[in-house]
Tab-separated table of C-alpha atoms and ligand atoms in Angstrom:
chain	number	residue	atom	x	y	z
A	1	MET	CA	-113.626	35.843	-80.050
A	2	ARG	CA	-111.876	38.507	-82.116
A	3	VAL	CA	-110.462	41.659	-80.519
A	4	LYS	CA	-112.357	44.865	-81.379
A	5	ILE	CA	-110.404	48.076	-81.952
A	6	VAL	CA	-111.409	51.688	-82.492
A	7	ALA	CA	-108.488	53.867	-83.626
A	8	GLY	CA	-108.627	57.652	-83.975
A	9	ASN	CA	-106.352	59.143	-86.609
A	10	TRP	CA	-106.024	62.859	-85.868
A	11	LYS	CA	-104.008	63.431	-89.076
A	12	MET	CA	-102.381	66.902	-89.305
A	13	ASN	CA	-104.921	68.516	-87.001
A	14	THR	CA	-104.819	70.152	-83.567
A	15	SER	CA	-102.408	72.580	-81.950
A	16	TYR	CA	-100.696	71.266	-78.831
A	17	GLN	CA	-103.321	73.023	-76.704
A	18	GLU	CA	-106.166	71.479	-78.715
A	19	ALA	CA	-104.547	68.053	-78.521
A	20	HIS	CA	-104.237	68.500	-74.763
A	21	THR	CA	-107.939	69.330	-74.434
A	22	LEU	CA	-108.969	66.378	-76.611
A	23	MET	CA	-106.771	63.961	-74.646
A	24	GLU	CA	-108.115	65.241	-71.321
A	25	GLU	CA	-111.699	64.867	-72.511
A	26	ILE	CA	-111.196	61.287	-73.675
A	27	VAL	CA	-109.058	60.154	-70.755
A	28	GLY	CA	-111.392	61.903	-68.298
A	29	ARG	CA	-114.249	59.696	-69.530
A	30	LYS	CA	-112.259	56.445	-69.678
A	31	ALA	CA	-114.730	54.603	-67.444
A	32	GLU	CA	-117.472	55.150	-70.046
A	33	LEU	CA	-115.451	53.528	-72.837
A	34	GLY	CA	-115.948	50.018	-71.480
A	35	LEU	CA	-112.461	48.895	-72.470
A	36	HIS	CA	-111.325	45.345	-71.801
A	37	ASP	CA	-108.934	42.796	-73.279
A	38	ALA	CA	-111.170	42.286	-76.316
A	39	LYS	CA	-112.084	45.971	-76.816
A	40	LYS	CA	-109.205	48.370	-77.305
A	41	VAL	CA	-108.796	52.003	-78.332
A	42	VAL	CA	-105.797	53.531	-80.091
A	43	LEU	CA	-105.258	57.300	-80.167
A	44	ILE	CA	-103.111	58.440	-83.088
A	45	PRO	CA	-102.093	62.088	-82.669
A	46	PRO	CA	-99.442	63.962	-84.699
A	47	PHE	CA	-95.774	63.065	-84.014
A	48	PRO	CA	-94.895	66.034	-81.747
A	49	TYR	CA	-97.586	65.094	-79.218
A	50	LEU	CA	-96.889	61.362	-78.955
A	51	GLN	CA	-94.771	61.476	-75.837
A	52	TYR	CA	-97.260	63.715	-74.049
A	53	ALA	CA	-100.155	61.516	-75.219
A	54	TYR	CA	-98.429	58.398	-73.922
A	55	SER	CA	-97.871	60.028	-70.518
A	56	GLU	CA	-101.657	60.522	-70.292
A	57	ILE	CA	-102.599	56.908	-71.049
A	58	ALA	CA	-99.605	54.934	-69.738
A	59	GLU	CA	-101.488	53.611	-66.718
A	60	ILE	CA	-104.752	52.849	-68.536
A	61	GLU	CA	-105.311	49.294	-69.702
A	62	ASN	CA	-106.384	48.684	-73.301
A	63	LEU	CA	-105.868	52.317	-74.313
A	64	TYR	CA	-102.879	52.788	-76.598
A	65	ILE	CA	-100.989	55.400	-78.587
A	66	GLY	CA	-100.135	54.973	-82.251
A	67	ALA	CA	-98.302	56.987	-84.899
A	68	GLN	CA	-99.528	57.973	-88.349
A	69	ASP	CA	-96.483	56.706	-90.244
A	70	CYS	CA	-92.879	55.579	-89.793
A	71	SER	CA	-89.737	55.644	-91.879
A	72	ARG	CA	-88.715	52.650	-93.925
A	73	HIS	CA	-85.152	53.239	-92.717
A	74	GLU	CA	-83.674	52.058	-89.452
A	75	ARG	CA	-81.787	55.277	-88.630
A	76	GLY	CA	-79.415	57.828	-90.163
A	77	ALA	CA	-79.315	60.821	-92.502
A	78	TYR	CA	-83.009	61.020	-93.462
A	79	THR	CA	-83.966	64.552	-92.506
A	80	GLY	CA	-87.564	64.886	-91.402
A	81	GLU	CA	-88.182	61.159	-91.060
A	82	VAL	CA	-89.341	59.457	-87.872
A	83	SER	CA	-88.152	55.924	-87.241
A	84	ALA	CA	-90.025	52.974	-85.783
A	85	LEU	CA	-87.429	52.801	-83.008
A	86	MET	CA	-88.189	56.414	-82.038
A	87	LEU	CA	-91.915	55.695	-81.941
A	88	GLN	CA	-91.461	52.603	-79.851
A	89	SER	CA	-89.166	54.489	-77.462
A	90	VAL	CA	-91.856	57.095	-76.676
A	91	GLY	CA	-94.548	54.535	-75.944
A	92	CYS	CA	-96.263	53.870	-79.272
A	93	GLU	CA	-97.816	50.469	-79.670
A	94	TYR	CA	-99.329	50.874	-83.163
A	95	VAL	CA	-98.408	52.640	-86.403
A	96	ILE	CA	-100.543	53.319	-89.470
A	97	ILE	CA	-98.849	52.189	-92.676
A	98	GLY	CA	-100.084	52.758	-96.197
A	99	HIS	CA	-102.812	55.282	-95.469
A	100	SER	CA	-104.244	56.411	-98.808
A	101	GLU	CA	-103.073	59.971	-98.121
A	102	ARG	CA	-99.487	58.711	-97.798
A	103	ARG	CA	-99.876	56.590	-100.940
A	104	GLN	CA	-101.328	59.538	-102.875
A	105	TYR	CA	-99.356	62.572	-101.636
A	106	HIS	CA	-96.042	60.914	-100.820
A	107	GLN	CA	-95.854	58.332	-103.596
A	108	GLU	CA	-95.606	55.463	-101.140
A	109	HIS	CA	-95.648	52.399	-103.329
A	110	ALA	CA	-95.868	48.754	-102.401
A	111	ASP	CA	-92.133	48.125	-101.915
A	112	ILE	CA	-91.762	51.142	-99.616
A	113	LEU	CA	-94.798	50.082	-97.598
A	114	PHE	CA	-93.501	46.584	-97.068
A	115	GLU	CA	-90.192	47.991	-95.790
A	116	LYS	CA	-92.169	50.167	-93.354
A	117	VAL	CA	-94.148	47.166	-92.153
A	118	GLU	CA	-90.906	45.305	-91.528
A	119	GLN	CA	-89.409	48.258	-89.650
A	120	ALA	CA	-92.497	48.550	-87.465
A	121	LEU	CA	-92.481	44.863	-86.596
A	122	ALA	CA	-88.733	44.896	-85.934
A	123	HIS	CA	-89.424	47.465	-83.214
A	124	ASP	CA	-92.459	45.783	-81.688
A	125	LEU	CA	-94.994	48.141	-83.213
A	126	ARG	CA	-98.220	46.745	-84.577
A	127	PRO	CA	-98.805	48.001	-88.127
A	128	ILE	CA	-102.337	49.120	-88.991
A	129	PHE	CA	-102.030	48.413	-92.691
A	130	CYS	CA	-104.465	50.404	-94.833
A	131	CYS	CA	-105.911	49.184	-98.099
A	132	GLY	CA	-108.789	50.380	-100.237
A	133	GLU	CA	-109.786	51.252	-103.755
A	134	PRO	CA	-110.390	54.600	-105.489
A	135	LEU	CA	-113.808	55.382	-106.959
A	136	ASP	CA	-112.979	54.461	-110.562
A	137	ILE	CA	-111.861	50.985	-109.494
A	138	ARG	CA	-115.043	50.522	-107.447
A	139	SER	CA	-117.125	51.691	-110.413
A	140	SER	CA	-115.362	49.275	-112.745
A	141	GLY	CA	-116.124	46.376	-110.384
A	142	HIS	CA	-112.442	45.470	-109.873
A	143	HIS	CA	-112.249	46.494	-106.209
A	144	ASN	CA	-111.763	42.988	-104.809
A	145	ASN	CA	-108.735	42.253	-106.966
A	146	TYR	CA	-107.313	45.719	-106.330
A	147	VAL	CA	-107.435	45.273	-102.545
A	148	ILE	CA	-106.104	41.705	-102.697
A	149	GLN	CA	-103.116	42.967	-104.683
A	150	GLN	CA	-102.436	45.662	-102.063
A	151	LEU	CA	-102.447	42.988	-99.361
A	152	TYR	CA	-100.146	40.649	-101.264
A	153	ASP	CA	-97.742	43.514	-101.976
A	154	GLY	CA	-97.699	45.029	-98.516
A	155	LEU	CA	-98.461	42.302	-95.988
A	156	PHE	CA	-98.785	38.771	-97.267
A	157	GLN	CA	-95.058	38.407	-97.763
A	158	LEU	CA	-94.771	38.239	-93.972
A	159	PRO	CA	-94.314	34.898	-92.248
A	160	THR	CA	-97.275	33.870	-90.058
A	161	GLU	CA	-95.658	34.839	-86.736
A	162	LYS	CA	-95.236	38.405	-87.978
A	163	PHE	CA	-98.510	38.669	-89.880
A	164	VAL	CA	-100.546	37.911	-86.739
A	165	LYS	CA	-99.175	41.107	-85.152
A	166	THR	CA	-100.720	43.278	-87.844
A	167	VAL	CA	-104.150	44.869	-88.158
A	168	ILE	CA	-105.809	45.533	-91.512
A	169	ALA	CA	-107.887	48.652	-92.138
A	170	TYR	CA	-110.114	48.601	-95.194
A	171	GLU	CA	-110.650	52.203	-96.237
A	172	PRO	CA	-112.349	52.791	-99.583
A	173	ILE	CA	-110.728	56.025	-100.795
A	174	TRP	CA	-114.040	57.375	-102.056
A	175	ALA	CA	-115.337	57.288	-98.487
A	176	ILE	CA	-112.417	58.983	-96.726
A	177	GLY	CA	-113.258	62.494	-95.534
A	178	THR	CA	-116.063	62.710	-98.106
A	179	GLY	CA	-119.032	62.036	-95.853
A	180	LYS	CA	-119.840	59.140	-98.188
A	181	THR	CA	-119.740	55.912	-96.189
A	182	ALA	CA	-119.642	52.426	-97.642
A	183	THR	CA	-122.934	50.717	-96.902
A	184	ALA	CA	-122.813	48.096	-94.191
A	185	GLN	CA	-123.237	45.467	-96.940
A	186	GLN	CA	-120.322	46.868	-98.990
A	187	ALA	CA	-118.126	46.899	-95.886
A	188	GLN	CA	-119.149	43.378	-94.870
A	189	ASP	CA	-118.605	41.987	-98.395
A	190	MET	CA	-115.097	43.427	-98.601
A	191	HIS	CA	-114.171	42.385	-95.063
A	192	ARG	CA	-115.424	38.849	-95.723
A	193	MET	CA	-113.393	38.731	-98.919
A	194	ILE	CA	-110.256	39.938	-97.092
A	195	ARG	CA	-110.778	37.380	-94.340
A	196	SER	CA	-111.164	34.514	-96.791
A	197	GLU	CA	-108.002	35.645	-98.562
A	198	ILE	CA	-106.158	35.542	-95.221
A	199	GLU	CA	-107.582	32.079	-94.618
A	200	LYS	CA	-106.340	30.922	-98.012
A	201	HIS	CA	-102.879	32.331	-97.427
A	202	TYR	CA	-102.316	31.761	-93.700
A	203	GLY	CA	-104.934	29.176	-92.748
A	204	THR	CA	-108.438	29.212	-91.251
A	205	GLU	CA	-107.464	29.832	-87.634
A	206	ILE	CA	-105.352	32.881	-88.485
A	207	GLY	CA	-108.091	34.304	-90.700
A	208	LYS	CA	-110.718	33.762	-88.051
A	209	TYR	CA	-108.910	35.912	-85.486
A	210	HIS	CA	-107.363	38.610	-87.652
A	211	VAL	CA	-108.617	42.131	-86.876
A	212	ILE	CA	-110.034	44.008	-89.880
A	213	LEU	CA	-111.150	47.614	-89.311
A	214	TYR	CA	-113.379	49.749	-91.493
A	215	GLY	CA	-112.480	53.379	-92.218
A	216	GLY	CA	-114.171	56.077	-94.261
A	217	SER	CA	-116.599	58.682	-92.911
A	218	CYS	CA	-117.478	56.489	-89.964
A	219	ASN	CA	-119.265	58.626	-87.376
A	220	ALA	CA	-121.410	58.505	-84.255
A	221	LYS	CA	-124.542	57.905	-86.333
A	222	ASN	CA	-123.416	55.098	-88.646
A	223	ALA	CA	-120.861	53.313	-86.414
A	224	ALA	CA	-123.284	50.888	-84.785
A	225	GLU	CA	-124.558	49.606	-88.132
A	226	LEU	CA	-121.065	49.201	-89.584
A	227	PHE	CA	-119.763	47.525	-86.434
A	228	SER	CA	-122.672	45.105	-86.404
A	229	CYS	CA	-121.306	43.434	-89.532
A	230	GLU	CA	-119.864	40.038	-88.742
A	231	ASP	CA	-116.447	40.670	-90.268
A	232	VAL	CA	-116.007	44.317	-89.223
A	233	ASP	CA	-113.915	44.402	-86.055
A	234	GLY	CA	-113.984	48.119	-85.391
A	235	GLY	CA	-112.966	51.300	-87.136
A	236	LEU	CA	-110.162	53.614	-88.139
A	237	ILE	CA	-111.746	57.004	-87.585
A	238	GLY	CA	-110.514	60.279	-89.077
A	239	GLY	CA	-112.653	63.418	-88.798
A	240	ALA	CA	-114.968	62.127	-86.085
A	241	SER	CA	-112.031	61.318	-83.794
A	242	LEU	CA	-111.335	65.045	-83.366
A	243	ASN	CA	-114.494	65.528	-81.363
A	244	ALA	CA	-114.369	63.763	-77.998
A	245	GLU	CA	-118.132	63.283	-77.727
A	246	ASP	CA	-118.422	61.792	-81.243
A	247	PHE	CA	-115.387	59.583	-80.765
A	248	ILE	CA	-116.670	58.286	-77.426
A	249	GLN	CA	-120.053	57.497	-79.000
A	250	ILE	CA	-118.253	55.547	-81.747
A	251	ILE	CA	-116.293	53.581	-79.140
A	252	LYS	CA	-119.496	52.824	-77.263
A	253	ALA	CA	-121.108	51.603	-80.508
A	254	ILE	CA	-118.876	48.570	-80.646
B	1	PEP	C1	-109.048	58.044	-92.459
B	1	PEP	O1	-108.458	58.937	-93.029
B	1	PEP	O2	-108.445	57.046	-92.054
B	1	PEP	C2	-110.484	58.188	-92.295
B	1	PEP	C3	-111.192	57.108	-92.108
B	1	PEP	O3	-110.991	59.461	-92.377
B	1	PEP	P1	-112.520	59.907	-92.200
B	1	PEP	O4	-113.062	59.156	-91.026
B	1	PEP	O5	-112.445	61.374	-91.952
B	1	PEP	O6	-113.200	59.548	-93.466
């Protein structure tokens, strides 16, 4: 059986006080989440709140803290950057790498992303590697090749023992923050394609167990349908993770 994961990416939202309230609401209802070894939740707040967030969940099994990005450098004179070692040292278990907003607004290209993946793994963080096509690529029908290329560039250079520590998040850019969700069939088709590509590259057993999340306007109403797809192993949730009730409903939908 594959592990299911719901991850909430808070992006650049919440003041410290708002983050505190959101954490308390989620943690206060932990019994409702039904977490176990094959159903995990990752909370991904902004950098300044990571240490606080970890202190809230440290004792709770299968609830983790992740970061939204990490530097491609190990340490040194890189003002404003946050290293994988720093994240690991404050309790992070996961880190998002290659989110489309980082690719678009910070010119993070394939070579940079692969360096970030390597940094994360070197410090025992699990990368949540994002891939996904823009609308014009979807419209032209080239989305499968586009996503495969992103995976080869950013992940598939890893040896098997490192690759198995990663999570893939398929996030069609046209569905992120737009309210426009991929249909369950579109999500399933892409996830199946990604899984067969993993099988080709790393072997059937590895492909069978690799976690592939869907992201893009996933909410309390559509989560159950998306998560019912055979190859969708959970979600990377943006906007809806900022509302405790919605986020909890999404977790319960899996
Ligand atoms: C995201 O940015 O990863 C995301 C999925 O956002 P939203 O859920 O708001 O579309």
